[in-house]
Amino acid sequence: MKRGKKSSNAGDPVTNSDTPTGSSEVDAMKPSLSSMKSMGLLLAVLMVASVMFSLSVVLRDPPSDDVVESVAASRVLQLRFHQANESDGVSSEKKNHLVHGFDKESCLSRYEASLYRKESPFKQSSYLESRFKRYRDLHRKCGPFTSSYNSTLDQLKLGDRSDGGVSSCSYVIWLNSDGELGSRMLSLASAFLYALLTNRVLLVEPGAEMADLFCEPFPYTSWFLPLEFPLKSQLNEQSLLRHLVLDSSDQQKLFFCEEGQVLLSETPWLIMKADSYFVPSLFSISSFEQELEKLFPEKETVFYFLGQHLFHPTNVVWGLITRYFHAYLARADQRIGIHIEVFDTRNYQFQNLVEQILACGIRHELLPEVDKQRYLPSSQVLNRKSKAVFISSSSSGYFESIRDVYWENPTVTGEIISVHKPSRMEYQKTRSNMESKRAWTEIYLLSCSDVLLVTSPLSSLLDVAYGLGGLKPWVLNETDHDSFCTRARSMEPCSQTPRSHGCKE
C-alpha cells in the first residue's frame, strides 16, 4: 500500500479526499488539530489569569470616594429599613404604648418619639395596658357615627331612656376652655382617666386647633365630637345629660364626692368643662381608689403614661420639633432645659435671677463654671464634652445673658456650651393657630431634656413638659438663696395632695 505524501505546508488543503490515500492524510492531521485546540485553551486560561491578577492589584488600593459614599448610602438605607421595621412592631417594651390600626405616615411622632428622649426607668403595668386595650375596644364600638353612638344620640334627642338593650354606651364630652395650651392638656388627660375609670367614651370638642396639634390617639375611630352634636340645643339635662364646670365649687362637690358619682353613673351624657389637672382629686373618691392603685402602682407616673397615649404631635408640629432638635440639640452629649417664668420684671430682679440660675447649675453640676481669667481653656483640660442649653422664656434677655456668659468665657472644665431659644414671642398672648403649634413645640422640646431647671413650678406648660418627659426638675428657691435650688420630689404635675371638696365621710 502506498503512503500518501504530506503536504509541505500544513495549512494547505488535502488534494484527494476521495481516495484511501486522502483518508490517511486526514487521519494524520487529527493529532495536530487537537494540539492546536489545547494550545488555544491554555492561552485563554493564561489571559483570564492575567486579567484576574490585574484586578487584584487594582483592588488593593482604597476605593474612590464615590464607592465609599455608595456603600455608606446602602448601609444607611438598610439601617433605616431595619429601624422602620422595628418601629412598626409592638413587641418592644420601649414602644408598648403603640397599637395596630394606625397609618404610620399620618402620625410619625407616634413611632419616632422614643428616638428623642432617653429611655425611661418607668414601666407600664400589665394591668394598665389591658385597661387601655379595653378602652380602645370600647371607643371603637361606641365612637362617632357607630350604630351604638347613633342610638344613644337618638335617645338624647327624644328624651327616651329605654333603648331595649341596643346601646350600652355612655360618654364624657370634654369642652375646650379659654386657658393656655398646657392647662387644656392637663384637663384633657384628667378627663380621659375619668372616662377610663367609669367605662365612658371620651369625646373632645375640636375647637379651632386641636386637630392641628394632636394626632388621633385611638385606632379605627375618632375622639373628636362630631360637629352635628347638639351642644347648644335645649336637651333634657337632668335625666340624660349633665353639664359640669369643675371650677365651680358646687359642681366640684357633685363631681368629686362619692354620692355625686352615684348620681352621675346614671347619666349617659356628661359634658365637662375644666381648666386644671384634677387627677389628685380622683384619688380621693373611694370607689376609684382601688382601681387607681392597680393602674398606677407608682402614683407619680399617672400623667406620664396618660400623655404617652394621648398626646402625639401632628406631622406639621413634629416637623417643627425635629428640625429644631437636629439643628441645635442632637449633637450635644447632654441637653439641659431651662424654663424661666417671670413675675417681677424689675431690673435688679433680672440680674439676680440670672445669677441664681447659673449658681444652681454650677452647684449641682448641671452647668460648668467659667474661667474669666483666660481667653481659651487651659491646655491641662482634656474634657471636650458638649452641652446644649435650651431656654424657654417669654423674655429674650435671660437667653442673651446666659448665652453671653458661655460665649465670652471658656469653661473651667473645658466643656463646650451652646445656648438656644426657639422664639422671642410670648406664646400664650394669642390663641392663633401658629402660636399654639409653637407652644406645643416648645413644650415637647423641653420634655426631651436630660435635665430640667425651672425658676417657678407655677406653669401649666412646664407641668406638661416634665410630666411627658418623666423628669423631676430643679426648682429655684425663692426664699433661701443660699441653697439656690432643690430637686422636685415628683414628676407628676402640680401637687398630688387632693383639695378638700366638703364631701361626707
XYZ file of C-alpha atoms in Angstrom:
505
model
C 0.000 0.000 0.000
C 1.284 3.338 -0.998
C 1.523 6.035 1.641
C 0.153 9.450 0.800
C 2.566 12.288 0.919
C 2.045 15.049 3.447
C 1.662 18.496 2.100
C 4.740 20.541 2.573
C 2.518 23.233 4.061
C 0.431 22.074 6.990
C -2.046 24.780 6.244
C -2.667 23.538 2.615
C -5.801 21.532 1.980
C -5.723 17.811 1.165
C -5.933 17.344 -2.651
C -7.686 13.955 -2.960
C -10.058 13.306 -0.123
C -11.971 10.546 -2.000
C -9.031 8.102 -2.261
C -7.626 5.942 0.523
C -4.537 7.969 0.338
C -6.519 11.179 1.108
C -8.220 9.471 4.087
C -4.885 8.536 5.578
C -3.730 12.138 5.325
C -6.805 13.373 7.258
C -6.157 10.807 9.956
C -2.645 12.092 10.206
C -3.889 15.665 10.656
C -6.163 14.947 13.680
C -3.405 14.976 16.347
C -2.156 18.336 15.057
C -5.608 19.953 15.244
C -6.107 18.572 18.745
C -2.798 20.085 19.839
C -3.785 23.461 18.444
C -7.054 23.394 20.392
C -5.151 22.598 23.588
C -2.769 25.465 22.988
C -5.706 27.842 22.378
C -7.370 26.760 25.616
C -4.094 27.220 27.503
C -3.710 30.731 26.081
C -7.286 31.606 27.116
C -6.619 30.386 30.654
C -3.447 32.462 30.830
C -5.296 35.543 29.596
C -8.039 35.153 32.243
C -5.434 34.636 34.932
C -3.638 37.789 33.796
C -6.854 39.805 33.984
C -7.643 38.447 37.451
C -4.144 39.297 38.637
C -4.501 42.852 37.329
C -7.824 43.261 39.096
C -6.387 42.006 42.363
C -3.612 44.582 42.151
C -6.064 47.374 41.426
C -8.403 46.352 44.223
C -5.583 46.525 46.775
C -5.875 50.322 46.588
C -8.592 52.079 48.581
C -11.877 52.639 46.690
C -12.735 56.078 45.454
C -14.965 58.478 47.394
C -17.862 57.599 45.101
C -17.593 53.948 46.067
C -17.408 54.799 49.779
C -20.434 57.035 49.504
C -22.383 54.354 47.665
C -21.569 51.754 50.307
C -22.361 54.208 53.110
C -25.652 55.155 51.494
C -26.531 51.493 51.141
C -25.832 50.894 54.831
C -27.907 53.920 55.832
C -30.827 52.695 53.753
C -30.529 49.223 55.267
C -30.382 50.730 58.778
C -33.423 52.920 58.175
C -35.329 49.981 56.742
C -34.406 47.901 59.774
C -35.406 50.684 62.178
C -38.686 51.186 60.349
C -39.490 47.502 60.675
C -38.675 47.596 64.386
C -40.801 50.675 64.982
C -43.762 49.115 63.195
C -43.929 46.328 65.760
C -45.389 46.396 69.232
C -43.193 43.776 70.882
C -40.586 46.209 72.205
C -41.226 47.158 75.814
C -39.986 50.627 74.995
C -42.828 51.064 72.469
C -45.546 49.129 74.255
C -47.983 52.034 74.027
C -48.197 51.543 70.238
C -51.109 49.584 68.845
C -52.193 48.219 65.480
C -54.686 50.057 63.345
C -52.817 53.299 62.651
C -51.388 54.643 59.414
C -47.761 55.323 60.306
C -47.249 58.066 57.736
C -50.210 60.075 59.051
C -48.597 60.465 62.504
C -44.839 59.935 62.514
C -44.386 61.119 66.098
C -46.245 58.076 67.406
C -43.440 55.855 66.088
C -40.399 58.127 66.350
C -40.833 59.752 69.777
C -38.581 57.248 71.567
C -35.628 58.384 69.421
C -35.687 61.848 71.009
C -35.778 61.006 74.718
C -33.614 58.864 76.921
C -35.111 55.550 77.969
C -37.399 55.905 80.947
C -36.942 53.812 84.091
C -40.726 53.679 84.485
C -42.513 50.664 83.045
C -46.213 50.472 82.336
C -48.037 47.834 84.372
C -49.641 44.961 82.507
C -52.948 45.858 84.130
C -52.787 49.412 82.792
C -52.050 48.083 79.311
C -55.046 45.750 79.489
C -57.295 48.621 80.586
C -56.021 50.783 77.727
C -56.835 47.960 75.324
C -60.296 47.563 76.810
C -60.886 51.270 76.421
C -59.766 51.219 72.773
C -62.229 48.429 72.073
C -64.999 50.405 73.779
C -64.142 53.552 71.832
C -64.226 51.619 68.574
C -67.640 50.215 69.446
C -69.170 53.481 70.695
C -67.205 56.115 68.784
C -68.740 58.747 66.495
C -71.175 57.527 63.818
C -71.222 53.924 65.030
C -74.637 52.337 65.447
C -74.236 52.480 69.234
C -73.399 56.193 69.117
C -76.306 56.958 66.795
C -78.709 55.016 69.002
C -77.603 56.788 72.186
C -77.776 60.179 70.465
C -81.307 59.455 69.254
C -82.351 58.707 72.835
C -80.876 62.026 73.936
C -82.779 63.958 71.278
C -86.048 62.197 72.099
C -85.559 62.255 75.866
C -86.077 58.493 75.968
C -84.004 56.383 78.359
C -85.278 52.988 77.185
C -83.238 51.541 74.336
C -84.222 47.894 74.673
C -80.601 46.984 75.337
C -79.480 48.289 71.942
C -76.735 50.535 73.325
C -74.626 50.269 76.452
C -72.535 53.346 75.696
C -72.097 56.419 77.863
C -69.948 59.449 77.198
C -67.951 62.278 78.701
C -67.638 65.275 76.385
C -64.629 67.487 77.061
C -65.167 71.133 76.159
C -62.341 73.410 75.061
C -61.650 76.111 77.637
C -60.091 79.528 77.161
C -56.980 78.573 79.137
C -53.457 78.214 77.797
C -52.434 75.063 75.972
C -50.757 73.447 78.988
C -53.889 73.810 81.130
C -56.055 72.292 78.430
C -53.727 69.310 78.043
C -53.736 68.669 81.794
C -57.525 68.915 81.897
C -57.926 66.613 78.887
C -55.671 63.949 80.420
C -57.755 64.100 83.609
C -60.987 63.708 81.628
C -59.585 60.661 79.843
C -58.661 58.998 83.135
C -62.171 59.660 84.420
C -63.591 58.068 81.269
C -61.335 55.053 81.798
C -62.484 54.667 85.413
C -66.205 54.949 84.606
C -66.263 52.997 81.322
C -67.285 56.068 79.373
C -66.112 57.129 75.925
C -64.204 60.423 75.786
C -65.230 62.809 73.009
C -63.286 66.039 72.506
C -64.671 69.323 71.254
C -62.354 70.022 68.301
C -62.146 73.776 68.753
C -60.149 75.820 66.292
C -56.844 73.991 66.699
C -56.996 70.619 68.466
C -56.925 68.606 65.239
C -53.905 70.617 64.058
C -51.949 69.902 67.251
C -52.647 66.271 68.160
C -52.958 63.026 66.224
C -55.918 60.759 66.800
C -54.963 58.592 69.815
C -57.345 55.656 69.201
C -57.286 53.368 66.129
C -60.108 52.862 63.627
C -62.132 55.764 65.023
C -62.003 59.412 66.141
C -62.025 61.087 69.532
C -63.465 64.334 68.166
C -67.074 65.176 68.864
C -68.997 65.403 65.557
C -69.964 68.938 64.608
C -73.582 67.767 64.292
C -73.830 67.082 68.025
C -76.494 69.408 69.521
C -74.280 71.027 72.152
C -76.265 74.258 72.190
C -79.708 72.738 71.987
C -82.148 72.618 74.904
C -81.840 68.987 75.917
C -83.245 67.075 78.873
C -80.348 67.832 81.157
C -81.454 66.166 84.382
C -82.051 62.614 83.193
C -79.830 62.091 80.155
C -77.236 64.840 80.181
C -75.400 66.982 82.696
C -73.131 69.977 82.280
C -70.276 70.220 84.769
C -67.951 73.189 85.179
C -65.276 71.931 87.552
C -64.164 75.420 88.522
C -67.471 75.854 90.326
C -67.401 74.791 93.980
C -70.973 73.443 93.934
C -70.365 71.314 90.874
C -66.996 70.178 92.198
C -68.820 68.816 95.234
C -71.191 66.914 92.971
C -68.357 65.517 90.890
C -65.666 64.696 93.466
C -67.882 63.266 96.214
C -68.991 59.638 96.289
C -72.709 60.391 96.380
C -72.292 62.653 93.351
C -70.657 59.883 91.353
C -73.580 57.590 92.126
C -75.947 60.137 90.543
C -73.672 60.729 87.554
C -73.365 56.996 86.843
C -76.993 57.046 85.691
C -76.384 59.816 83.158
C -75.294 58.624 79.691
C -74.046 62.047 78.533
C -71.744 64.083 80.763
C -70.466 67.400 79.384
C -67.369 68.589 81.236
C -65.503 71.875 81.230
C -62.342 72.147 83.316
C -59.153 74.133 83.188
C -56.947 72.243 85.601
C -55.377 68.892 86.420
C -57.917 67.190 88.681
C -56.371 63.705 88.813
C -55.319 64.072 92.508
C -58.973 64.612 93.449
C -59.965 61.385 91.666
C -57.760 59.515 94.143
C -59.958 60.862 96.964
C -63.106 59.163 95.584
C -63.359 55.863 97.439
C -64.929 53.917 94.551
C -61.939 54.775 92.345
C -59.166 54.330 94.877
C -58.508 50.614 94.495
C -58.654 50.726 90.695
C -56.240 53.658 90.552
C -53.741 51.843 92.748
C -53.835 48.873 90.375
C -53.470 51.090 87.318
C -50.625 53.158 88.746
C -48.551 51.367 91.412
C -46.251 54.413 91.242
C -48.607 57.340 91.690
C -46.239 59.890 90.170
C -46.424 58.180 86.747
C -50.114 58.965 86.081
C -49.678 61.864 83.670
C -46.539 60.335 82.164
C -48.421 57.253 80.936
C -51.608 59.106 80.036
C -49.542 61.544 77.984
C -47.743 58.705 76.175
C -51.102 57.506 74.861
C -52.912 60.770 74.232
C -50.530 63.457 73.039
C -48.767 62.745 69.751
C -47.830 65.851 67.743
C -49.265 66.055 64.231
C -46.819 65.849 61.334
C -46.793 69.642 60.975
C -45.781 70.119 64.622
C -43.450 67.120 64.503
C -41.602 68.785 61.642
C -41.071 71.909 63.770
C -39.812 69.781 66.660
C -37.450 67.506 64.758
C -35.918 70.221 62.563
C -35.062 72.337 65.597
C -33.816 69.313 67.545
C -31.426 68.163 64.820
C -30.207 71.689 64.051
C -29.337 72.704 67.633
C -29.647 69.901 70.171
C -28.965 66.484 68.671
C -25.145 66.591 68.649
C -24.741 67.549 72.306
C -23.636 64.975 74.869
C -26.249 66.362 77.272
C -29.359 68.546 76.857
C -30.342 70.950 79.631
C -33.743 72.617 79.606
C -34.294 75.901 81.477
C -37.797 77.314 81.881
C -37.922 80.916 83.120
C -41.245 82.265 84.396
C -41.038 85.935 85.410
C -43.494 87.687 87.735
C -41.282 90.586 88.844
C -39.808 92.499 85.886
C -37.686 94.996 87.826
C -34.102 95.300 86.574
C -32.369 94.215 89.768
C -34.542 91.100 89.866
C -33.433 90.272 86.324
C -29.752 90.129 87.220
C -30.405 88.291 90.490
C -32.377 85.635 88.625
C -29.646 85.097 86.032
C -27.032 84.721 88.788
C -29.222 82.296 90.727
C -29.843 80.139 87.635
C -26.110 79.902 86.969
C -25.308 79.258 90.656
C -27.878 76.439 90.799
C -26.477 74.884 87.630
C -22.885 75.066 88.882
C -23.703 73.866 92.421
C -25.393 70.700 91.120
C -23.023 70.184 88.166
C -25.707 70.858 85.603
C -23.653 73.702 84.119
C -19.878 74.251 84.259
C -18.196 77.236 85.870
C -16.472 79.729 83.573
C -12.886 80.956 83.819
C -12.883 84.742 83.471
C -9.082 84.948 83.723
C -8.476 83.164 80.426
C -9.416 83.605 76.818
C -9.047 79.925 75.981
C -9.408 76.744 78.042
C -6.326 75.576 79.893
C -4.171 73.118 77.963
C -4.403 70.843 81.018
C -8.134 70.395 80.486
C -8.984 67.435 78.298
C -12.767 67.431 78.706
C -14.344 68.353 75.407
C -17.888 67.237 76.061
C -20.697 69.433 74.813
C -23.907 70.575 76.474
C -26.832 72.213 74.703
C -28.900 74.566 76.855
C -32.483 75.063 75.672
C -34.146 78.127 77.236
C -37.906 78.628 77.366
C -38.843 82.164 78.338
C -41.133 84.939 77.159
C -38.215 87.359 77.586
C -35.166 87.135 75.343
C -32.989 88.963 77.902
C -32.376 85.866 80.022
C -31.360 83.849 76.988
C -28.944 86.561 75.839
C -27.332 86.939 79.287
C -26.728 83.204 79.775
C -25.543 82.802 76.189
C -23.042 85.633 76.557
C -21.573 84.142 79.749
C -20.592 80.969 77.872
C -19.688 82.736 74.649
C -17.323 85.307 76.173
C -15.581 82.956 78.644
C -14.116 79.442 78.447
C -15.390 76.860 80.898
C -13.173 75.588 83.700
C -13.927 72.004 82.711
C -13.320 72.568 79.005
C -16.916 71.644 78.140
C -18.459 73.357 75.135
C -21.762 75.070 75.985
C -24.256 76.215 73.360
C -27.374 78.171 74.362
C -30.576 78.247 72.294
C -34.035 79.778 72.386
C -36.613 78.944 69.684
C -38.731 82.069 69.627
C -38.898 85.541 71.118
C -42.674 85.677 71.014
C -44.923 85.351 74.034
C -46.869 82.305 73.011
C -49.988 82.494 75.097
C -50.932 86.119 74.490
C -52.807 84.947 71.433
C -54.727 81.800 70.577
C -53.755 81.926 66.918
C -53.125 78.550 65.359
C -49.410 79.015 64.687
C -48.722 80.248 68.212
C -50.291 77.106 69.676
C -48.145 74.972 67.384
C -45.042 76.812 68.574
C -46.108 76.434 72.198
C -46.619 72.687 71.705
C -43.194 72.542 70.009
C -41.549 74.261 72.960
C -43.281 72.004 75.481
C -42.094 68.936 73.600
C -38.500 70.139 73.219
C -38.333 70.831 76.968
C -39.589 67.298 77.607
C -36.642 65.963 75.553
C -34.134 67.436 78.033
C -31.887 65.208 80.113
C -32.095 67.708 82.982
C -34.641 70.443 83.659
C -34.125 73.622 85.698
C -37.045 75.972 86.389
C -37.451 79.312 88.135
C -41.010 78.604 89.281
C -43.160 75.470 89.323
C -46.330 77.509 88.691
C -46.692 76.940 84.962
C -49.013 74.543 83.176
C -46.682 74.452 80.155
C -43.910 73.336 82.455
C -46.164 70.763 84.159
C -46.813 69.132 80.804
C -43.145 69.280 79.763
C -41.664 67.478 82.750
C -44.682 65.180 83.043
C -44.271 63.983 79.441
C -40.504 63.689 79.800
C -40.608 61.823 83.111
C -38.370 64.494 84.673
C -38.028 65.828 88.200
C -36.978 69.446 87.710
C -34.608 71.518 89.789
C -36.619 74.461 91.177
C -35.048 77.747 92.306
C -35.628 78.632 95.956
C -37.400 81.959 96.196
C -36.668 82.469 99.899
C -33.463 80.548 100.641
C -30.979 81.882 98.104
C -28.039 80.141 99.794
C -29.113 76.719 98.598
C -30.043 78.154 95.180
C -32.386 75.302 94.156
C -33.846 71.951 95.178
C -34.985 68.891 93.240
C -38.740 68.344 92.899
C -39.997 65.257 94.709
C -42.285 64.129 91.897
C -42.640 64.372 88.136
C -46.424 64.475 88.446
C -47.967 67.865 87.538
C -48.979 70.166 90.385
C -49.416 68.689 93.835
C -50.528 65.141 94.469
C -52.440 66.261 97.544
C -56.159 66.455 96.650
C -58.115 69.528 97.621
C -60.968 69.258 100.126
C -64.377 69.322 98.441
C -66.532 69.151 101.551
C -67.615 65.580 100.954
C -69.296 63.467 103.586
C -67.005 60.990 105.302
